[in-house]
PDB file of C-alpha atoms in Angstrom:
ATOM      1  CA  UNK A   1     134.391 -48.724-127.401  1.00 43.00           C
ATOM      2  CA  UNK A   2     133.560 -52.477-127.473  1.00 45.00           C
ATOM      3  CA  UNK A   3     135.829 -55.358-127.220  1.00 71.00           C
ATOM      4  CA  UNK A   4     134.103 -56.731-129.639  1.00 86.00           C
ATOM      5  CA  UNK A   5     132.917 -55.055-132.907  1.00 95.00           C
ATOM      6  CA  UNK A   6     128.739 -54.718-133.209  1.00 96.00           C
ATOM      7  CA  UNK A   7     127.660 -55.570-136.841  1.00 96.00           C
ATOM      8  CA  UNK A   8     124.864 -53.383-138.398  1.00 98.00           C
ATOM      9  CA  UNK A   9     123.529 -53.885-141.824  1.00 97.00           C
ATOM     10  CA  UNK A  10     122.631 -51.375-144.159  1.00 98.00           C
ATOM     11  CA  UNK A  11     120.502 -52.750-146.254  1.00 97.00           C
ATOM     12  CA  UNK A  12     117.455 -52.123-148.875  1.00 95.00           C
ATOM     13  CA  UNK A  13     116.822 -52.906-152.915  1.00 94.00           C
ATOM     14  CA  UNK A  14     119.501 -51.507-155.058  1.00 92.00           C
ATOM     15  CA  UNK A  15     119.683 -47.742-155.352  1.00 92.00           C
ATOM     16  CA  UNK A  16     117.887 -47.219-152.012  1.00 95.00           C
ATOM     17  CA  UNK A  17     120.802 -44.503-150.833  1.00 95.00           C
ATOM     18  CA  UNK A  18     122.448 -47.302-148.715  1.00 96.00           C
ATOM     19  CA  UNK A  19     125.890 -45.570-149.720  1.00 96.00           C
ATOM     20  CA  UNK A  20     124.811 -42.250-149.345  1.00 97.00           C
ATOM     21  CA  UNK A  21     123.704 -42.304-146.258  1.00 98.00           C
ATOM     22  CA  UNK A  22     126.849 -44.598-144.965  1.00 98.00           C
ATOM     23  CA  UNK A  23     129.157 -41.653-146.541  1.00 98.00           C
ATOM     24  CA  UNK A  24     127.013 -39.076-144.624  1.00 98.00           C
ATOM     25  CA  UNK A  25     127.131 -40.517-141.330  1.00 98.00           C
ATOM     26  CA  UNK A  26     130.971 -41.584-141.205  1.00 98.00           C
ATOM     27  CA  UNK A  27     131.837 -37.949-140.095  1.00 98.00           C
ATOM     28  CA  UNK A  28     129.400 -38.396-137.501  1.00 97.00           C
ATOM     29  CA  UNK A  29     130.845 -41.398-135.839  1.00 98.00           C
ATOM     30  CA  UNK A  30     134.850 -39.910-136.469  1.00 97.00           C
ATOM     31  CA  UNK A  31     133.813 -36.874-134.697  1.00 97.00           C
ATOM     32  CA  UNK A  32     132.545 -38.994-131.699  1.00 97.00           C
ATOM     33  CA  UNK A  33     135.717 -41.188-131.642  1.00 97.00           C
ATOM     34  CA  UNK A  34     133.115 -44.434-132.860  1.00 97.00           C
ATOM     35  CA  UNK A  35     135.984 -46.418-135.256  1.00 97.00           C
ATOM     36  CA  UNK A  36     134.267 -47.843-138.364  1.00 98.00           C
ATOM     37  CA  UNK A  37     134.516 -50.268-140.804  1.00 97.00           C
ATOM     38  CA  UNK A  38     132.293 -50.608-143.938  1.00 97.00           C
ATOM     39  CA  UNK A  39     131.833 -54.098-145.819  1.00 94.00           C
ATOM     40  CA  UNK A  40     130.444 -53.538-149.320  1.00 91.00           C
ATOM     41  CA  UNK A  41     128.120 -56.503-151.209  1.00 84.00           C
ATOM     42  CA  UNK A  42     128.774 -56.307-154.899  1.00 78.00           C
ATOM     43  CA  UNK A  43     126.098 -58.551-156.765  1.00 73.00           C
ATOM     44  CA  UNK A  44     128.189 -58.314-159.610  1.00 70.00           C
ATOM     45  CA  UNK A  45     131.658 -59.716-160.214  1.00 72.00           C
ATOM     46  CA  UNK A  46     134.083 -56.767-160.188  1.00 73.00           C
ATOM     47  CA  UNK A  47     137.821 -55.796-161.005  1.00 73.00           C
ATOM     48  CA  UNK A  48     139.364 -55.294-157.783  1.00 75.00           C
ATOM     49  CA  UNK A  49     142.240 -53.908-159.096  1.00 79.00           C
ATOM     50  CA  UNK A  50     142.921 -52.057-162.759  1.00 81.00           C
ATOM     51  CA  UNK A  51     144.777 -54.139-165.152  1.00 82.00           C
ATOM     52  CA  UNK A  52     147.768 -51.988-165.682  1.00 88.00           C
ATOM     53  CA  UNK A  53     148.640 -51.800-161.985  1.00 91.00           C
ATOM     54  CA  UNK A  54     151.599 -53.743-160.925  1.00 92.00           C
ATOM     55  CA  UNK A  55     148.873 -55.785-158.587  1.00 90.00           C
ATOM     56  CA  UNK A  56     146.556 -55.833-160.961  1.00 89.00           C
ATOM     57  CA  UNK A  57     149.577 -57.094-163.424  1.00 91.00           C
ATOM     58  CA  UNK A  58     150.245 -59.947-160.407  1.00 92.00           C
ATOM     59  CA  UNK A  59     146.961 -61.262-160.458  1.00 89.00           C
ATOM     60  CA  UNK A  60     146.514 -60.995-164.319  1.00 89.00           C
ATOM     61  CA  UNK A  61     149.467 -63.479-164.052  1.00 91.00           C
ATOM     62  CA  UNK A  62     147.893 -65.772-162.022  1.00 91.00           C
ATOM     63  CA  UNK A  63     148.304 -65.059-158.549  1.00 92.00           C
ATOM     64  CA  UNK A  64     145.765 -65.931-156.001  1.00 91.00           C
ATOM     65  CA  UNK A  65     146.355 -62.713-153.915  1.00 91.00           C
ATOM     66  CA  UNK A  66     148.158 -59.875-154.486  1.00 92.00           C
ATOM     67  CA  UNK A  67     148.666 -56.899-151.595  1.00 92.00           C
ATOM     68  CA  UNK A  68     149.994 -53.076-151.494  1.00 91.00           C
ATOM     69  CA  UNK A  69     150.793 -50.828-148.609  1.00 92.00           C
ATOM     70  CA  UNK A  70     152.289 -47.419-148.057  1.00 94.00           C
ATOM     71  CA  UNK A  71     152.681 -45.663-144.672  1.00 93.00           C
ATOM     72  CA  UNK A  72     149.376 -45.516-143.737  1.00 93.00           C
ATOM     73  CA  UNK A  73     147.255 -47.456-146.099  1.00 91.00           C
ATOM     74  CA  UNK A  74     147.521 -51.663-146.771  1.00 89.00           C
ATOM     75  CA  UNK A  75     145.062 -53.308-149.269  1.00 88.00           C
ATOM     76  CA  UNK A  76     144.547 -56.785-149.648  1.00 88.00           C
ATOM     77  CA  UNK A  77     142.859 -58.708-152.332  1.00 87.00           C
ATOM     78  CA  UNK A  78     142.743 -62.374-152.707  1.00 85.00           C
ATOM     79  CA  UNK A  79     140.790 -65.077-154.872  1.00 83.00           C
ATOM     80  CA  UNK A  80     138.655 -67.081-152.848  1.00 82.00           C
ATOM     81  CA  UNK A  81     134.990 -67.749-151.966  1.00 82.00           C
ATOM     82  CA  UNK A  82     133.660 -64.696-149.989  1.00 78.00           C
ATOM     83  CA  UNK A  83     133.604 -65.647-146.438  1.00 82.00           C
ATOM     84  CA  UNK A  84     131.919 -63.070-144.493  1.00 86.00           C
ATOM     85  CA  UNK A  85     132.513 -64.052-140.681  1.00 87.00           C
ATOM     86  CA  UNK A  86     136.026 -64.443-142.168  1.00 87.00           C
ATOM     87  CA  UNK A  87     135.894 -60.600-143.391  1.00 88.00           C
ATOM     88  CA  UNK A  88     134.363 -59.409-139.696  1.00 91.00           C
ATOM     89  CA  UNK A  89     137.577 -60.710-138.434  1.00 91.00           C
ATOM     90  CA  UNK A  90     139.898 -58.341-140.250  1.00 90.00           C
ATOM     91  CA  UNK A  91     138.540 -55.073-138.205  1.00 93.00           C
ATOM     92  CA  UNK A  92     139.049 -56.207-134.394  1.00 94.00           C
ATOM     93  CA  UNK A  93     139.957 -52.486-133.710  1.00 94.00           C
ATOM     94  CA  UNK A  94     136.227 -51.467-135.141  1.00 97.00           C
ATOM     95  CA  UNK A  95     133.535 -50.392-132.708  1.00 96.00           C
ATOM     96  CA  UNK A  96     131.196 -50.785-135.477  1.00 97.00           C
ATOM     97  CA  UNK A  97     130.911 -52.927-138.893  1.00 97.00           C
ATOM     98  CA  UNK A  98     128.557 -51.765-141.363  1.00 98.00           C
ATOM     99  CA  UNK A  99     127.745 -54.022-144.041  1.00 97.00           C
ATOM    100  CA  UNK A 100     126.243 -52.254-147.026  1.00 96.00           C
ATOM    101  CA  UNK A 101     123.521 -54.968-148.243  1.00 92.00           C
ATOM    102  CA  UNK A 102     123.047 -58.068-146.771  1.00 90.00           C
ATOM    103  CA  UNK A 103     119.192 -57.479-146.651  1.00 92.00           C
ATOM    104  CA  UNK A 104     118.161 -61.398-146.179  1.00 92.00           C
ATOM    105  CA  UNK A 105     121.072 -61.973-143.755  1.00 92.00           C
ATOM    106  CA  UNK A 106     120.628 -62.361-139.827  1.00 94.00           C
ATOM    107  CA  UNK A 107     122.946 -59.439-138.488  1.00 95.00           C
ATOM    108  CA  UNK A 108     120.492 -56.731-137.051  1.00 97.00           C
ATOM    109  CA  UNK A 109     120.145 -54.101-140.051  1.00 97.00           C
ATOM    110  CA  UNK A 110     118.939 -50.506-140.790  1.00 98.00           C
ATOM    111  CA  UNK A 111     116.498 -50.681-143.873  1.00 98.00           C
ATOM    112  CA  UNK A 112     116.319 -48.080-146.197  1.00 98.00           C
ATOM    113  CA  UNK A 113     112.768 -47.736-148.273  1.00 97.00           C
ATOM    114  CA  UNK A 114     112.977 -44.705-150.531  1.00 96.00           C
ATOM    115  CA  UNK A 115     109.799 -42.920-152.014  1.00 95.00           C
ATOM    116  CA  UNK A 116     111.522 -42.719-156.289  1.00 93.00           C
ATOM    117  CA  UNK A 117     112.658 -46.680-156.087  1.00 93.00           C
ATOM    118  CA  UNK A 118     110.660 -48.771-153.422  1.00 90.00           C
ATOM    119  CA  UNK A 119     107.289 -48.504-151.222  1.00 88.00           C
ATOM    120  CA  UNK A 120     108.106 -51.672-148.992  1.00 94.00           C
ATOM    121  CA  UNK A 121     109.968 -53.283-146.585  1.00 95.00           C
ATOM    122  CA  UNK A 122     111.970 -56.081-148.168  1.00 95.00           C
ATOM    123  CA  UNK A 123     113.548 -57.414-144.810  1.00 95.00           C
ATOM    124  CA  UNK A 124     112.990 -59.604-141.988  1.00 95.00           C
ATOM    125  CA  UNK A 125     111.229 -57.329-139.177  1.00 95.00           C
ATOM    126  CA  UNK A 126     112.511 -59.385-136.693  1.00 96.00           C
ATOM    127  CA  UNK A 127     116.291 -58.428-137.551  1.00 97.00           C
ATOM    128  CA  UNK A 128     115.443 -54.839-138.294  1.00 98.00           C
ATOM    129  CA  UNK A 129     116.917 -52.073-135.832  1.00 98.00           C
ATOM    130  CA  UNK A 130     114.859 -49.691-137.877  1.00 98.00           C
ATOM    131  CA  UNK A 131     113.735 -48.703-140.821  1.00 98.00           C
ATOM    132  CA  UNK A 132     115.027 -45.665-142.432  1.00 98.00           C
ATOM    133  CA  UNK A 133     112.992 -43.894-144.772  1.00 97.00           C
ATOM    134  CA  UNK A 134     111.388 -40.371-147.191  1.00 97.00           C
ATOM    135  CA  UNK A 135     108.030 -42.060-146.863  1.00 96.00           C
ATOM    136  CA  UNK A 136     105.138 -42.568-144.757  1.00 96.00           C
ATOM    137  CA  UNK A 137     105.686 -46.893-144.279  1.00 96.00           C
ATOM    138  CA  UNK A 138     105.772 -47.473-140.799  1.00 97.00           C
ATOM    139  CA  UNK A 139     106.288 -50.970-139.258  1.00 96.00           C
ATOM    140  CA  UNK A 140     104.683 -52.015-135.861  1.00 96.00           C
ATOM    141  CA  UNK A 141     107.228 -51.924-133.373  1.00 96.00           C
ATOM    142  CA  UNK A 142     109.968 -50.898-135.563  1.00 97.00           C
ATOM    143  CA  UNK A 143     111.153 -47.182-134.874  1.00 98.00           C
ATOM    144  CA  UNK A 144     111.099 -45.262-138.317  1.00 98.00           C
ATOM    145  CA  UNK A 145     114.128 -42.403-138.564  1.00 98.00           C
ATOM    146  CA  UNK A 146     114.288 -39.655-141.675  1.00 98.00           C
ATOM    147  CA  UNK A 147     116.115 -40.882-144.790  1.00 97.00           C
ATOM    148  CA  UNK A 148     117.125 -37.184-144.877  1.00 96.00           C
ATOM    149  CA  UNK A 149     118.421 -37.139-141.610  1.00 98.00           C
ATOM    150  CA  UNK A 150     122.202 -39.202-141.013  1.00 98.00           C
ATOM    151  CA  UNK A 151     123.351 -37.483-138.004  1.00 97.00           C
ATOM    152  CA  UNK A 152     120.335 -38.594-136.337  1.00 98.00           C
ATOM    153  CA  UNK A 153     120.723 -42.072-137.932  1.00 98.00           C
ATOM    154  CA  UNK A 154     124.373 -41.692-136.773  1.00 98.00           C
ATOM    155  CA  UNK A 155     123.132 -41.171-133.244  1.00 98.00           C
ATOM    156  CA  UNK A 156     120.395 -43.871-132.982  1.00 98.00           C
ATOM    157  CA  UNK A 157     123.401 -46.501-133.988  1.00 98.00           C
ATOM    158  CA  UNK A 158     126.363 -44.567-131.268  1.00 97.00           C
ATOM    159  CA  UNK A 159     123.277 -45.067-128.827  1.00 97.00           C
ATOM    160  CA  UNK A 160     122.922 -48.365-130.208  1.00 97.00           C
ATOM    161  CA  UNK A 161     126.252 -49.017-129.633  1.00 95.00           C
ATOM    162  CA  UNK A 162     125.539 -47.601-125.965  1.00 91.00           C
ATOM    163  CA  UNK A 163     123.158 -50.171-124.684  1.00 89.00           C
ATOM    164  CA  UNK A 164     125.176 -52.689-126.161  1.00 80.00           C
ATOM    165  CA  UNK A 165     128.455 -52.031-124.190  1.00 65.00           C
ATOM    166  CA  UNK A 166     126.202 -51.234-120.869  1.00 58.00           C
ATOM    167  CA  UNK A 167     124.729 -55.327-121.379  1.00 53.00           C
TER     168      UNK A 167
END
């Protein structure tokens, strides 16, 4: 699609669905040839690999990176300070980032507000592509597309996409 991959956030307060709906549209996008990559926020400090894996073992040890591949998968871990323009650059071939979080940062974002764990809009309007939601918020001049519904999410961002490559 683009030479260049377009960035989308997917963002809202924690347990807003951003996941769930990211899952649910992926088939959407492989179906209509739309290569994605998804970049995952973890507020927490996590293990990125279990401690009685050989990497796991290698970084256990001390090493400051640590990688495994087979015939069709690599993964790549290192110790460092996240840099996320740094992270962009590992997916040239990607028509389309998503970055699951990132609610205060300036890429253009979807924003999930769902009825059983928020009632309003926690980001910037002015970087919000929409907001996705199960409830009646609306935002002036910000379309508003069903929680419930991730093909048509799916479509608003290949259409998205769209206008972008036609620019």
């Amino acid at each position: 699609m683009a030479s260049k991959p377009t960035v989308v956030a997917v963002s809202g307060v924690k347990n807003s669905g951003k996941t769930t709906l990211i899952t649910a549209m992926l088939p959407h996008f492989h179906r209509a040839g739309v290569q994605v990559a998804v970049i995952k926020h973890d507020g927490h400090t996590f293990q990125p690999e279990p401690p009685n894996t050989d990497t796991g073992r290698y970084l256990q040890a001390g090493a400051m990176g640590a990688a495994i591949y087979d015939g069709e998968t690599t993964k790549v871990i290192w110790r460092q300070t996240p840099d996320l323009p740094g992270l962009l650059e590992l997916f040239p071939q990607a028509d389309l980032i998503l970055l699951e979080g990132g609610k205060h940062s300036p890429w253009p974002k979807l924003e999930l507000v769902r009825a059983s764990n928020s009632a309003q809009s926690v980001c910037d309007p002015a970087t919000l592509l929409a907001l996705v939601t199960d409830t009646a918020l609306r935002l002036p001049g910000i379309p508003t597309l069903s929680l419930n519904d991730p093909a048509g999410v799916a479509d608003f961002l290949m259409k998205y996409l769209e206008r972008g490559r036609s620019t």
